[in-house]
Amino acid sequence: MRLGSIFVASALSLIAASGAMAADAIVQEPVPIAEAPVFTWTGGYVGIQGGYAWNEAEFDAVFGSGSRDFDGGLLGGFIGYNWQVGSFVFGVEGDINATWNDETFAFPGVEVEVGTDYLASIRGRVGYAWDRTLIFGTGGVAFTRASVDASAGGATFSEDQSYTGWTVGGGAEYAFTDNLIGRLEYRYYDFGKEDILGFSDVELNTHTVTAGFSYKF
């Protein structure tokens, strides 16, 4: 009888221990791991930029023909909107920049000063994103205004002429935070040819390199 009591007590102890372990297994749950939010390029933005422009003017005038360079700095702003689809980013952007590039050139019997007042554009953008890094291409319509002052034989002639052309280029952007984005961009502009002063056809083209920052909404 004593041996049977010991057996029954041992069996009851084992059953109780198994029940406790089963209860512990049911109560314990895995701790969820929070996933880091994925950055998206979708949204509007506004920014500032500065850089340098290399300009070339080709003259075809009564006093001679040829080409001259007039280079200088630029400073301006831009505004746009992006849509992200998977890793691809599509957008539209406009920018306007003040320019400082006046130069004076001497032709036989004539002195000519050439410069532009601004560069502006409205463009589409297409890019590929690796999380916070975006590589993009851009192109669209471009605008500028050139001024020409000519002096010959004591007489002075001046005129401002607006140009409409096209621009194409590309660059890279990086999102330092969810709102602050830095960029580096190259662009080429072709403005074609316009008549200035009634006796000179002036053709303009420009290369620019700019760096800037934008705030994404």
CSV table of N, CA, C and O in Angstrom, one decimal, residues 40-102:
chain,number,residue,atom,x,y,z
A,40,THR,N,9.7,57.7,-49.1
A,40,THR,CA,9.1,57.8,-50.4
A,40,THR,C,9.4,59.2,-51.0
A,40,THR,O,9.4,60.2,-50.3
A,41,TRP,N,9.6,59.2,-52.3
A,41,TRP,CA,9.9,60.5,-53.0
A,41,TRP,C,8.6,61.2,-53.5
A,41,TRP,O,8.7,62.3,-53.9
A,42,THR,N,7.5,60.6,-53.3
A,42,THR,CA,6.2,61.2,-53.7
A,42,THR,C,6.0,62.5,-52.8
A,42,THR,O,6.1,62.4,-51.6
A,43,GLY,N,5.6,63.6,-53.5
A,43,GLY,CA,5.3,64.8,-52.7
A,43,GLY,C,5.8,66.0,-53.4
A,43,GLY,O,6.6,66.0,-54.4
A,44,GLY,N,5.4,67.2,-52.9
A,44,GLY,CA,5.9,68.5,-53.4
A,44,GLY,C,7.1,68.9,-52.7
A,44,GLY,O,7.4,68.5,-51.6
A,45,TYR,N,7.8,69.8,-53.3
A,45,TYR,CA,9.1,70.4,-52.7
A,45,TYR,C,9.4,71.8,-53.3
A,45,TYR,O,8.9,72.1,-54.4
A,46,VAL,N,10.2,72.5,-52.5
A,46,VAL,CA,10.6,73.8,-53.0
A,46,VAL,C,12.1,74.0,-52.5
A,46,VAL,O,12.4,73.4,-51.4
A,47,GLY,N,12.9,74.6,-53.3
A,47,GLY,CA,14.3,74.7,-53.0
A,47,GLY,C,15.1,75.9,-53.5
A,47,GLY,O,14.5,76.7,-54.3
A,48,ILE,N,16.4,75.9,-53.2
A,48,ILE,CA,17.3,77.0,-53.7
A,48,ILE,C,18.5,76.3,-54.3
A,48,ILE,O,18.8,75.2,-53.9
A,49,GLN,N,19.1,77.0,-55.2
A,49,GLN,CA,20.3,76.4,-55.9
A,49,GLN,C,21.2,77.5,-56.3
A,49,GLN,O,20.8,78.7,-56.5
A,50,GLY,N,22.5,77.2,-56.5
A,50,GLY,CA,23.5,78.1,-57.0
A,50,GLY,C,24.5,77.3,-57.8
A,50,GLY,O,24.6,76.1,-57.7
A,51,GLY,N,25.2,78.0,-58.7
A,51,GLY,CA,26.2,77.3,-59.5
A,51,GLY,C,26.9,78.3,-60.5
A,51,GLY,O,27.0,79.5,-60.3
A,52,TYR,N,27.3,77.7,-61.6
A,52,TYR,CA,28.1,78.4,-62.6
A,52,TYR,C,27.5,78.1,-64.0
A,52,TYR,O,27.1,76.9,-64.2
A,53,ALA,N,27.6,79.0,-64.9
A,53,ALA,CA,27.1,78.9,-66.3
A,53,ALA,C,28.2,79.2,-67.2
A,53,ALA,O,28.8,80.3,-67.1
A,54,TRP,N,28.4,78.4,-68.2
A,54,TRP,CA,29.3,78.6,-69.3
A,54,TRP,C,28.5,78.9,-70.6
A,54,TRP,O,27.8,78.1,-71.1
A,55,ASN,N,28.5,80.2,-71.0
A,55,ASN,CA,27.7,80.7,-72.1
A,55,ASN,C,28.5,80.9,-73.4
A,55,ASN,O,29.7,81.4,-73.3
A,56,GLU,N,27.9,80.7,-74.5
A,56,GLU,CA,28.6,81.0,-75.8
A,56,GLU,C,27.6,81.7,-76.7
A,56,GLU,O,26.4,81.3,-76.8
A,57,ALA,N,28.1,82.8,-77.3
A,57,ALA,CA,27.3,83.6,-78.2
A,57,ALA,C,28.0,83.6,-79.6
A,57,ALA,O,29.2,83.8,-79.7
A,58,GLU,N,27.2,83.2,-80.6
A,58,GLU,CA,27.7,83.2,-82.0
A,58,GLU,C,27.1,84.4,-82.7
A,58,GLU,O,25.9,84.4,-82.8
A,59,PHE,N,28.0,85.3,-83.2
A,59,PHE,CA,27.5,86.5,-83.9
A,59,PHE,C,27.6,86.3,-85.4
A,59,PHE,O,28.5,85.7,-85.9
A,60,ASP,N,26.6,86.8,-86.1
A,60,ASP,CA,26.6,86.9,-87.6
A,60,ASP,C,26.1,88.3,-87.9
A,60,ASP,O,24.9,88.5,-88.0
A,61,ALA,N,27.0,89.3,-88.0
A,61,ALA,CA,26.6,90.7,-88.1
A,61,ALA,C,27.3,91.4,-89.2
A,61,ALA,O,28.3,90.9,-89.8
A,62,VAL,N,26.9,92.7,-89.5
A,62,VAL,CA,27.5,93.4,-90.5
A,62,VAL,C,29.0,93.8,-90.2
A,62,VAL,O,29.8,94.0,-91.1
A,63,PHE,N,29.3,93.8,-88.9
A,63,PHE,CA,30.7,94.1,-88.6
A,63,PHE,C,31.6,92.9,-88.4
A,63,PHE,O,32.7,93.0,-88.1
A,64,GLY,N,31.0,91.7,-88.7
A,64,GLY,CA,31.9,90.5,-88.6
A,64,GLY,C,31.1,89.3,-88.0
A,64,GLY,O,29.9,89.5,-87.6
A,65,SER,N,31.7,88.2,-88.0
A,65,SER,CA,31.1,87.0,-87.4
A,65,SER,C,32.1,86.3,-86.5
A,65,SER,O,33.3,86.5,-86.6
A,66,GLY,N,31.6,85.4,-85.7
A,66,GLY,CA,32.5,84.6,-84.8
A,66,GLY,C,31.7,84.3,-83.6
A,66,GLY,O,30.5,84.5,-83.4
A,67,SER,N,32.4,83.6,-82.6
A,67,SER,CA,31.8,83.2,-81.4
A,67,SER,C,32.6,83.8,-80.2
A,67,SER,O,33.8,83.9,-80.3
A,68,ARG,N,31.9,84.0,-79.1
A,68,ARG,CA,32.5,84.6,-77.9
A,68,ARG,C,31.9,83.9,-76.7
A,68,ARG,O,30.7,83.6,-76.7
A,69,ASP,N,32.7,83.6,-75.6
A,69,ASP,CA,32.3,83.1,-74.4
A,69,ASP,C,32.0,84.2,-73.4
A,69,ASP,O,32.8,85.1,-73.3
A,70,PHE,N,31.0,84.0,-72.6
A,70,PHE,CA,30.7,84.9,-71.5
A,70,PHE,C,30.2,84.1,-70.3
A,70,PHE,O,29.0,83.6,-70.4
A,71,ASP,N,31.0,83.8,-69.3
A,71,ASP,CA,30.6,82.9,-68.2
A,71,ASP,C,30.4,83.7,-66.9
A,71,ASP,O,30.8,84.8,-66.8
A,72,GLY,N,29.7,83.0,-66.0
A,72,GLY,CA,29.4,83.6,-64.7
A,72,GLY,C,28.6,82.8,-63.8
A,72,GLY,O,28.1,81.7,-64.2
A,73,GLY,N,28.3,83.3,-62.6
A,73,GLY,CA,27.5,82.6,-61.7
A,73,GLY,C,26.0,82.8,-61.8
A,73,GLY,O,25.5,83.6,-62.6
A,74,LEU,N,25.3,81.9,-61.1
A,74,LEU,CA,23.8,82.0,-61.1
A,74,LEU,C,23.3,81.6,-59.7
A,74,LEU,O,24.0,80.8,-59.0
A,75,LEU,N,22.2,82.1,-59.4
A,75,LEU,CA,21.5,81.8,-58.1
A,75,LEU,C,20.0,81.9,-58.3
A,75,LEU,O,19.5,82.9,-58.8
A,76,GLY,N,19.3,80.9,-57.8
A,76,GLY,CA,17.9,80.9,-58.0
A,76,GLY,C,17.1,79.9,-57.1
A,76,GLY,O,17.7,79.4,-56.1
A,77,GLY,N,15.9,79.6,-57.5
A,77,GLY,CA,15.1,78.6,-56.8
A,77,GLY,C,14.3,77.7,-57.7
A,77,GLY,O,14.3,78.0,-59.0
A,78,PHE,N,13.7,76.7,-57.2
A,78,PHE,CA,13.0,75.7,-58.0
A,78,PHE,C,11.8,75.2,-57.1
A,78,PHE,O,11.8,75.2,-55.9
A,79,ILE,N,10.8,74.7,-57.8
A,79,ILE,CA,9.6,74.1,-57.2
A,79,ILE,C,9.1,72.9,-58.1
A,79,ILE,O,9.2,73.0,-59.3
A,80,GLY,N,8.6,71.9,-57.4
A,80,GLY,CA,8.2,70.7,-58.2
A,80,GLY,C,7.4,69.7,-57.4
A,80,GLY,O,7.1,69.9,-56.2
A,81,TYR,N,7.1,68.6,-58.1
A,81,TYR,CA,6.3,67.5,-57.5
A,81,TYR,C,6.8,66.2,-58.1
A,81,TYR,O,7.0,66.1,-59.3
A,82,ASN,N,6.9,65.2,-57.2
A,82,ASN,CA,7.3,63.8,-57.7
A,82,ASN,C,6.3,62.8,-57.4
A,82,ASN,O,5.5,62.9,-56.4
A,83,TRP,N,6.2,61.8,-58.2
A,83,TRP,CA,5.4,60.6,-58.0
A,83,TRP,C,6.3,59.4,-58.1
A,83,TRP,O,7.0,59.2,-59.1
A,84,GLN,N,6.2,58.5,-57.0
A,84,GLN,CA,7.1,57.3,-57.1
A,84,GLN,C,6.2,56.1,-57.3
A,84,GLN,O,5.2,55.9,-56.7
A,85,VAL,N,6.6,55.3,-58.3
A,85,VAL,CA,6.0,54.0,-58.6
A,85,VAL,C,7.0,52.9,-58.6
A,85,VAL,O,7.9,52.8,-59.4
A,86,GLY,N,7.0,52.1,-57.5
A,86,GLY,CA,8.0,51.2,-57.3
A,86,GLY,C,9.4,51.9,-57.0
A,86,GLY,O,9.4,52.8,-56.2
A,87,SER,N,10.4,51.6,-57.8
A,87,SER,CA,11.6,52.3,-57.7
A,87,SER,C,11.8,53.5,-58.7
A,87,SER,O,12.7,54.2,-58.6
A,88,PHE,N,10.8,53.6,-59.6
A,88,PHE,CA,10.8,54.7,-60.5
A,88,PHE,C,10.1,56.0,-60.0
A,88,PHE,O,9.1,55.9,-59.3
A,89,VAL,N,10.7,57.1,-60.3
A,89,VAL,CA,10.2,58.4,-59.9
A,89,VAL,C,9.9,59.3,-61.1
A,89,VAL,O,10.8,59.5,-61.9
A,90,PHE,N,8.7,59.9,-61.2
A,90,PHE,CA,8.4,60.8,-62.2
A,90,PHE,C,8.0,62.1,-61.6
A,90,PHE,O,7.4,62.2,-60.5
A,91,GLY,N,8.3,63.2,-62.3
A,91,GLY,CA,8.0,64.5,-61.7
A,91,GLY,C,8.0,65.6,-62.7
A,91,GLY,O,8.3,65.4,-63.9
A,92,VAL,N,7.6,66.8,-62.3
A,92,VAL,CA,7.6,68.0,-63.0
A,92,VAL,C,8.2,69.1,-62.2
A,92,VAL,O,8.0,69.1,-61.0
A,93,GLU,N,9.0,70.0,-62.8
A,93,GLU,CA,9.7,71.0,-62.0
A,93,GLU,C,9.9,72.3,-62.9
A,93,GLU,O,10.0,72.2,-64.1
A,94,GLY,N,9.9,73.4,-62.2
A,94,GLY,CA,10.2,74.7,-62.8
A,94,GLY,C,11.2,75.4,-61.9
A,94,GLY,O,11.3,75.2,-60.7
A,95,ASP,N,12.1,76.2,-62.6
A,95,ASP,CA,13.1,76.9,-61.9
A,95,ASP,C,13.4,78.3,-62.6
A,95,ASP,O,13.1,78.4,-63.8
A,96,ILE,N,13.9,79.2,-61.8
A,96,ILE,CA,14.3,80.5,-62.3
A,96,ILE,C,15.5,80.9,-61.6
A,96,ILE,O,15.6,80.8,-60.4
A,97,ASN,N,16.5,81.5,-62.3
A,97,ASN,CA,17.8,81.8,-61.7
A,97,ASN,C,18.3,83.2,-62.3
A,97,ASN,O,18.2,83.4,-63.5
A,98,ALA,N,18.8,84.0,-61.4
A,98,ALA,CA,19.4,85.3,-61.8
A,98,ALA,C,20.9,84.9,-62.3
A,98,ALA,O,21.5,84.0,-61.7
A,99,THR,N,21.4,85.6,-63.3
A,99,THR,CA,22.7,85.3,-63.8
A,99,THR,C,23.6,86.5,-63.8
A,99,THR,O,23.1,87.7,-64.0
A,100,TRP,N,24.9,86.3,-63.7
A,100,TRP,CA,25.9,87.4,-63.7
A,100,TRP,C,27.0,87.0,-64.6
A,100,TRP,O,27.8,86.2,-64.3
A,101,ASN,N,27.0,87.5,-65.9
A,101,ASN,CA,28.0,87.0,-66.9
A,101,ASN,C,28.3,88.1,-67.9
A,101,ASN,O,28.7,87.7,-69.0
A,102,ASP,N,28.1,89.3,-67.7
A,102,ASP,CA,28.4,90.4,-68.8
A,102,ASP,C,29.9,90.4,-69.1
A,102,ASP,O,30.8,90.3,-68.3
